[in-house]
XYZ file of C-alpha atoms in Angstrom:
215
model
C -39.620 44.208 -18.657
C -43.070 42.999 -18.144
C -43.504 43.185 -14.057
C -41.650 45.710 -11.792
C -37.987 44.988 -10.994
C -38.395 45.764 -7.210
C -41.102 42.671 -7.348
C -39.081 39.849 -9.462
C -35.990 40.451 -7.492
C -38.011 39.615 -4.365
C -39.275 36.590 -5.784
C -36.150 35.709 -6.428
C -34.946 36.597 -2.987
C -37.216 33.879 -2.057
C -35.760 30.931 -3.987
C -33.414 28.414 -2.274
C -31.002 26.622 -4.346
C -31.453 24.389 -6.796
C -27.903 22.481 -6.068
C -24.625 23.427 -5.660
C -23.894 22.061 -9.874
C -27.096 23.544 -10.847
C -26.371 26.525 -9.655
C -23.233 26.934 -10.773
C -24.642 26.034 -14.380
C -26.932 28.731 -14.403
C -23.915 31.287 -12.656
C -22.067 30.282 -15.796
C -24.673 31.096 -18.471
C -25.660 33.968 -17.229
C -22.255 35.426 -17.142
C -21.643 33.768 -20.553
C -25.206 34.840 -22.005
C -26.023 31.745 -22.971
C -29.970 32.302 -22.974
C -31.429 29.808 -19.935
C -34.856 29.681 -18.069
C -35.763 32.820 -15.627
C -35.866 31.740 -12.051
C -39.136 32.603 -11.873
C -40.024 30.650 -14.904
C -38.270 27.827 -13.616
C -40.462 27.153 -10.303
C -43.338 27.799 -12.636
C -41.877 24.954 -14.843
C -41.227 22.834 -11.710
C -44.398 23.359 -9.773
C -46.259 22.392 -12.933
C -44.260 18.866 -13.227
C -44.596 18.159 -9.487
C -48.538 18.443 -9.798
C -48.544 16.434 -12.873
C -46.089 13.669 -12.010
C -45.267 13.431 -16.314
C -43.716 10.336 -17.430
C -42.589 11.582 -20.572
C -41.439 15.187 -21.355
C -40.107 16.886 -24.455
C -37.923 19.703 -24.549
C -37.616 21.917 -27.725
C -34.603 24.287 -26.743
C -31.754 22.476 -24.833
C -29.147 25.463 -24.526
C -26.958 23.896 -22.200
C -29.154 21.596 -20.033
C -30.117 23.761 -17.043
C -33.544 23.586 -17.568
C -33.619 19.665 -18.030
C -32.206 19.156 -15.294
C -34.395 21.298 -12.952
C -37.164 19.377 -14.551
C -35.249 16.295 -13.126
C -35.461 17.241 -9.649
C -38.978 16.857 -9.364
C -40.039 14.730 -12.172
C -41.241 10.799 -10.787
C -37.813 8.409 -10.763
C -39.636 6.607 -13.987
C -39.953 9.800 -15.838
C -37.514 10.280 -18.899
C -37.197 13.322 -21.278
C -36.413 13.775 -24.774
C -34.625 17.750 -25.534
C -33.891 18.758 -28.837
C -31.179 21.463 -29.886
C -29.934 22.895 -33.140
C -26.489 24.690 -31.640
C -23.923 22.781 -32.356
C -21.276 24.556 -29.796
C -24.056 24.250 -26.856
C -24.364 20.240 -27.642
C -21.040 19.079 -25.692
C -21.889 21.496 -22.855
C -25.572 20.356 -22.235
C -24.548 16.458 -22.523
C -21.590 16.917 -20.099
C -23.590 18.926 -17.731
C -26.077 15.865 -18.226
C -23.136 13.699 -16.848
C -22.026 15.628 -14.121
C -25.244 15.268 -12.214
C -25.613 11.892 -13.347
C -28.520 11.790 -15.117
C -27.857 10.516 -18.541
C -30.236 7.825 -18.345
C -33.027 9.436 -18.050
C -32.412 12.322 -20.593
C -31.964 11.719 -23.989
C -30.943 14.503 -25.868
C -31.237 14.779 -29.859
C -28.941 17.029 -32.059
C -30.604 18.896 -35.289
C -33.374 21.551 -36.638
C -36.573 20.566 -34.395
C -38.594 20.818 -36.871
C -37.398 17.643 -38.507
C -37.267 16.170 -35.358
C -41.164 17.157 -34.779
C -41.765 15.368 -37.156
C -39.802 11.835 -36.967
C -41.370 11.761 -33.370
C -44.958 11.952 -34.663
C -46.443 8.929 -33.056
C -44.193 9.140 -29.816
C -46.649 10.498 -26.981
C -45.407 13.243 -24.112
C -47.167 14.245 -21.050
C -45.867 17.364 -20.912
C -44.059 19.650 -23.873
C -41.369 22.460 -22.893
C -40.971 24.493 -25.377
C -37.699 27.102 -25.199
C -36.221 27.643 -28.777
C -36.557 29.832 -31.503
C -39.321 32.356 -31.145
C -40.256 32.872 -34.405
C -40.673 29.243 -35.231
C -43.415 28.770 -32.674
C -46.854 29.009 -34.581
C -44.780 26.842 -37.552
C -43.909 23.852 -34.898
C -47.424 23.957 -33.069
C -49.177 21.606 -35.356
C -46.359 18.796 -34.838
C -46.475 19.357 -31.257
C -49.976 18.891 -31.089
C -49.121 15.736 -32.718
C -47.516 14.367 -30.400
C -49.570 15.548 -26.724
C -52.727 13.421 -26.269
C -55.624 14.688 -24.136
C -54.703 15.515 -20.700
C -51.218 16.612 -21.768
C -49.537 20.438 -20.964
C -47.424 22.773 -23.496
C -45.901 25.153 -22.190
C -44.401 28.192 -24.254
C -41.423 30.657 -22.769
C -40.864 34.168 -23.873
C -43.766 34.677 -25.323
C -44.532 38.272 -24.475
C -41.082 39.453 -25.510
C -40.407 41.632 -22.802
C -43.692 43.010 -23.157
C -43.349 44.081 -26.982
C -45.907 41.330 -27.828
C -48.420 44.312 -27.172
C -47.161 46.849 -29.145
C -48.377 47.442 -32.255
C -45.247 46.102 -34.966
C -44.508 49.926 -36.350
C -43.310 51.102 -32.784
C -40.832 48.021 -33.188
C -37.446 48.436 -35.301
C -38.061 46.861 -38.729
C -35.685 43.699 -37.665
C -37.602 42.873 -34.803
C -41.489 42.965 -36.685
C -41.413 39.431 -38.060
C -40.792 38.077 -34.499
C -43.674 40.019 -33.172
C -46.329 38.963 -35.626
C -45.493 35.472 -35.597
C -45.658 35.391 -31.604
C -48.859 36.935 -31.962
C -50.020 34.720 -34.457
C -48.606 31.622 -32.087
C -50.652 33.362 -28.696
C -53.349 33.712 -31.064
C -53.731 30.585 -31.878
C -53.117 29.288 -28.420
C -56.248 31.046 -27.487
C -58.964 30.280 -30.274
C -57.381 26.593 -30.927
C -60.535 24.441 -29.382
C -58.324 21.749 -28.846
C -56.541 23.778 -26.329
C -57.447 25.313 -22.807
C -54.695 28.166 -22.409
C -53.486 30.372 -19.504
C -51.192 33.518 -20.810
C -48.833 34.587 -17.560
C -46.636 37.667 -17.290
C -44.303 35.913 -15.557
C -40.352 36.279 -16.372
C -40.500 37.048 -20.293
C -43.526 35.664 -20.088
C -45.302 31.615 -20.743
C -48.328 30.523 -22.306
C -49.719 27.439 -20.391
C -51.921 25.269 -22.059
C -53.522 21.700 -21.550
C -55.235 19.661 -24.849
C -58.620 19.361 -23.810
C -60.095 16.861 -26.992
Protein backbone atom coordinates (compact mmCIF):
# COMPACT_ATOMS: atom_id res chain seq x y z
CA UNK A 1 0.00 0.00 0.00
CA UNK A 2 1.57 3.21 -0.92
CA UNK A 3 -1.09 5.98 0.56
CA UNK A 4 -3.34 5.39 3.64
CA UNK A 5 -6.45 3.23 3.15
CA UNK A 6 -8.76 5.67 5.10
CA UNK A 7 -7.64 8.33 2.17
CA UNK A 8 -8.06 6.12 -1.21
CA UNK A 9 -11.35 4.82 -0.07
CA UNK A 10 -12.52 8.44 0.17
CA UNK A 11 -11.37 9.20 -3.13
CA UNK A 12 -13.12 6.62 -4.22
CA UNK A 13 -16.20 7.59 -2.31
CA UNK A 14 -16.05 10.48 -4.55
CA UNK A 15 -16.26 8.84 -7.98
CA UNK A 16 -19.61 8.63 -9.86
CA UNK A 17 -20.07 5.92 -12.26
CA UNK A 18 -18.52 5.26 -15.15
CA UNK A 19 -21.78 3.40 -16.79
CA UNK A 20 -23.97 0.94 -15.82
CA UNK A 21 -21.69 -1.88 -18.47
CA UNK A 22 -18.57 -0.34 -17.32
CA UNK A 23 -19.21 -0.82 -14.12
CA UNK A 24 -20.33 -3.99 -14.14
CA UNK A 25 -17.00 -4.91 -16.12
CA UNK A 26 -14.88 -3.75 -13.53
CA UNK A 27 -17.50 -5.56 -10.61
CA UNK A 28 -16.64 -8.66 -12.59
CA UNK A 29 -12.82 -8.46 -12.62
CA UNK A 30 -12.42 -7.58 -9.49
CA UNK A 31 -14.34 -10.45 -8.14
CA UNK A 32 -12.63 -12.62 -10.80
CA UNK A 33 -9.03 -11.01 -10.19
CA UNK A 34 -8.52 -10.30 -13.42
CA UNK A 35 -5.85 -7.41 -12.82
CA UNK A 36 -7.70 -3.91 -14.20
CA UNK A 37 -6.88 -0.13 -13.66
CA UNK A 38 -7.34 1.37 -9.90
CA UNK A 39 -10.13 3.85 -9.78
CA UNK A 40 -7.96 6.27 -8.85
CA UNK A 41 -5.63 5.53 -11.65
CA UNK A 42 -8.36 5.59 -13.95
CA UNK A 43 -9.51 9.42 -13.49
CA UNK A 44 -5.81 10.06 -13.57
CA UNK A 45 -5.81 8.23 -17.00
CA UNK A 46 -9.00 10.09 -18.02
CA UNK A 47 -8.25 13.58 -16.85
CA UNK A 48 -4.97 13.29 -18.75
CA UNK A 49 -6.87 12.35 -22.21
CA UNK A 50 -9.54 15.03 -21.69
CA UNK A 51 -6.71 17.79 -21.45
CA UNK A 52 -4.93 16.37 -24.33
CA UNK A 53 -7.78 15.62 -26.72
CA UNK A 54 -5.23 12.43 -28.33
CA UNK A 55 -6.14 11.24 -31.65
CA UNK A 56 -4.29 8.20 -31.48
CA UNK A 57 -3.62 6.06 -28.34
CA UNK A 58 -1.83 2.79 -27.73
CA UNK A 59 -2.51 0.45 -25.13
CA UNK A 60 0.12 -2.19 -24.05
CA UNK A 61 -1.98 -4.41 -21.54
CA UNK A 62 -5.63 -5.04 -22.70
CA UNK A 63 -6.84 -7.49 -19.81
CA UNK A 64 -10.31 -7.41 -20.60
CA UNK A 65 -11.01 -3.92 -22.05
CA UNK A 66 -12.06 -1.84 -19.03
CA UNK A 67 -9.51 0.50 -19.30
CA UNK A 68 -10.04 1.13 -23.17
CA UNK A 69 -13.06 1.82 -22.80
CA UNK A 70 -12.86 4.45 -19.99
CA UNK A 71 -10.36 6.01 -22.27
CA UNK A 72 -13.35 6.08 -24.77
CA UNK A 73 -15.52 8.15 -22.77
CA UNK A 74 -13.55 11.09 -22.98
CA UNK A 75 -11.32 10.66 -25.87
CA UNK A 76 -12.47 13.28 -29.14
CA UNK A 77 -15.25 11.19 -31.45
CA UNK A 78 -12.15 11.02 -34.16
CA UNK A 79 -9.85 9.45 -31.71
CA UNK A 80 -9.08 5.62 -32.27
CA UNK A 81 -6.85 3.27 -30.15
CA UNK A 82 -4.70 0.45 -30.85
CA UNK A 83 -4.37 -2.24 -27.35
CA UNK A 84 -2.20 -5.03 -27.46
CA UNK A 85 -2.56 -8.32 -25.28
CA UNK A 86 -0.66 -11.56 -24.97
CA UNK A 87 -3.55 -13.68 -22.85
CA UNK A 88 -5.13 -15.66 -24.94
CA UNK A 89 -8.28 -16.51 -22.48
CA UNK A 90 -8.71 -12.54 -21.79
CA UNK A 91 -8.87 -11.91 -25.84
CA UNK A 92 -12.70 -13.01 -26.37
CA UNK A 93 -13.66 -11.17 -23.17
CA UNK A 94 -12.00 -7.73 -23.99
CA UNK A 95 -13.36 -7.84 -27.79
CA UNK A 96 -16.92 -8.73 -26.63
CA UNK A 97 -16.89 -6.20 -23.94
CA UNK A 98 -15.64 -3.93 -26.96
CA UNK A 99 -19.04 -4.87 -28.62
CA UNK A 100 -21.30 -4.49 -25.95
CA UNK A 101 -20.70 -0.79 -25.63
CA UNK A 102 -20.42 -0.46 -29.18
CA UNK A 103 -17.28 0.71 -29.79
CA UNK A 104 -15.51 -1.60 -32.10
CA UNK A 105 -14.75 0.92 -34.55
CA UNK A 106 -12.79 2.89 -32.88
CA UNK A 107 -10.66 0.25 -30.96
CA UNK A 108 -8.62 -2.03 -32.62
CA UNK A 109 -7.26 -4.55 -30.60
CA UNK A 110 -4.10 -6.81 -31.60
CA UNK A 111 -3.45 -10.39 -30.21
CA UNK A 112 0.41 -11.48 -29.44
CA UNK A 113 3.80 -10.76 -27.30
CA UNK A 114 3.99 -6.74 -27.47
CA UNK A 115 7.16 -6.75 -27.98
CA UNK A 116 6.84 -7.97 -31.53
CA UNK A 117 4.12 -5.84 -31.93
CA UNK A 118 6.44 -2.72 -30.74
CA UNK A 119 8.14 -3.32 -33.19
CA UNK A 120 5.91 -3.94 -36.51
CA UNK A 121 4.29 -0.54 -35.41
CA UNK A 122 7.59 1.38 -35.58
CA UNK A 123 6.67 4.15 -37.91
CA UNK A 124 2.91 4.35 -36.71
CA UNK A 125 2.74 7.65 -34.48
CA UNK A 126 0.49 7.84 -30.99
CA UNK A 127 -0.37 10.83 -29.03
CA UNK A 128 -0.58 9.24 -26.06
CA UNK A 129 0.94 5.57 -24.86
CA UNK A 130 -0.85 3.49 -21.93
CA UNK A 131 1.17 1.24 -20.80
CA UNK A 132 -0.46 -1.72 -18.33
CA UNK A 133 1.32 -5.14 -18.98
CA UNK A 134 4.03 -7.01 -17.76
CA UNK A 135 6.14 -5.23 -15.21
CA UNK A 136 9.24 -6.61 -15.74
CA UNK A 137 9.27 -6.00 -19.44
CA UNK A 138 9.06 -2.25 -19.03
CA UNK A 139 12.72 -0.83 -19.35
CA UNK A 140 13.04 -3.75 -22.38
CA UNK A 141 9.85 -2.15 -24.39
CA UNK A 142 10.81 1.62 -23.65
CA UNK A 143 13.06 2.09 -26.57
CA UNK A 144 10.21 0.86 -29.12
CA UNK A 145 7.81 3.00 -27.45
CA UNK A 146 9.83 5.88 -27.78
CA UNK A 147 9.73 4.92 -31.30
CA UNK A 148 6.69 5.40 -31.89
CA UNK A 149 5.61 8.94 -29.56
CA UNK A 150 6.82 12.09 -31.38
CA UNK A 151 7.43 15.33 -29.45
CA UNK A 152 4.53 16.53 -27.59
CA UNK A 153 3.31 12.98 -26.95
CA UNK A 154 2.54 11.35 -23.10
CA UNK A 155 3.56 7.69 -21.72
CA UNK A 156 2.18 6.80 -19.08
CA UNK A 157 3.43 3.74 -16.88
CA UNK A 158 1.00 1.83 -14.12
CA UNK A 159 2.26 -0.03 -11.15
CA UNK A 160 5.31 1.20 -11.08
CA UNK A 161 6.02 1.51 -7.39
CA UNK A 162 4.83 -2.01 -6.66
CA UNK A 163 2.93 -1.35 -3.75
CA UNK A 164 5.62 0.64 -2.50
CA UNK A 165 8.44 -2.17 -2.70
CA UNK A 166 10.06 -0.13 -5.54
CA UNK A 167 11.90 1.54 -2.46
CA UNK A 168 13.11 -1.17 -0.70
CA UNK A 169 16.30 -2.26 -1.11
CA UNK A 170 15.95 -6.01 -3.30
CA UNK A 171 17.37 -8.24 -0.12
CA UNK A 172 14.27 -7.25 2.10
CA UNK A 173 12.25 -8.72 -0.99
CA UNK A 174 11.71 -12.68 -1.32
CA UNK A 175 14.23 -13.95 -3.90
CA UNK A 176 11.19 -14.43 -6.60
CA UNK A 177 10.15 -11.05 -6.44
CA UNK A 178 14.05 -9.24 -6.88
CA UNK A 179 14.18 -9.37 -10.67
CA UNK A 180 10.87 -7.39 -10.83
CA UNK A 181 12.21 -4.80 -8.52
CA UNK A 182 15.46 -4.03 -10.26
CA UNK A 183 14.09 -3.89 -13.57
CA UNK A 184 11.27 -1.32 -12.37
CA UNK A 185 13.95 0.57 -10.97
CA UNK A 186 16.00 0.42 -13.84
CA UNK A 187 12.64 1.46 -16.05
CA UNK A 188 11.90 4.70 -13.29
CA UNK A 189 15.44 5.25 -13.66
CA UNK A 190 15.55 5.73 -16.88
CA UNK A 191 12.33 7.64 -17.02
CA UNK A 192 14.08 10.21 -15.00
CA UNK A 193 17.68 10.77 -16.57
CA UNK A 194 16.28 9.96 -20.30
CA UNK A 195 16.69 13.78 -21.79
CA UNK A 196 14.24 13.00 -24.21
CA UNK A 197 11.73 12.72 -21.52
CA UNK A 198 10.11 15.22 -18.93
CA UNK A 199 8.71 12.74 -16.14
CA UNK A 200 6.33 13.09 -13.15
CA UNK A 201 6.54 9.86 -10.62
CA UNK A 202 2.90 9.80 -8.61
CA UNK A 203 2.00 7.62 -5.65
CA UNK A 204 -1.17 7.26 -6.80
CA UNK A 205 -3.04 3.67 -6.78
CA UNK A 206 0.09 1.24 -7.29
CA UNK A 207 1.57 3.97 -8.49
CA UNK A 208 2.25 5.81 -12.50
CA UNK A 209 5.08 7.42 -13.98
CA UNK A 210 3.87 10.31 -16.27
CA UNK A 211 5.99 11.46 -18.82
CA UNK A 212 5.82 13.77 -22.02
CA UNK A 213 8.86 13.52 -24.97
CA UNK A 214 10.21 16.80 -24.87
CA UNK A 215 12.90 16.54 -28.22
Amino acid sequence: MIADQRIIEYIDSLESSQGSLLDSIEREARETRVPIIRRETGALLRTLIAALSPSRILEIGTAVGYSALLMCRVMPEDCRITTIENYEKRIPVARENFRRAGEESRITLLEGDAGEWLKRLDGERFDLVFLDAAKAQYAAWLPSILNVMPAGSVLVSDNVLQDGEVALSRFALPRRDRTIHSRMREYLYELKHNEILETAILPVGDGVAVSTRVK
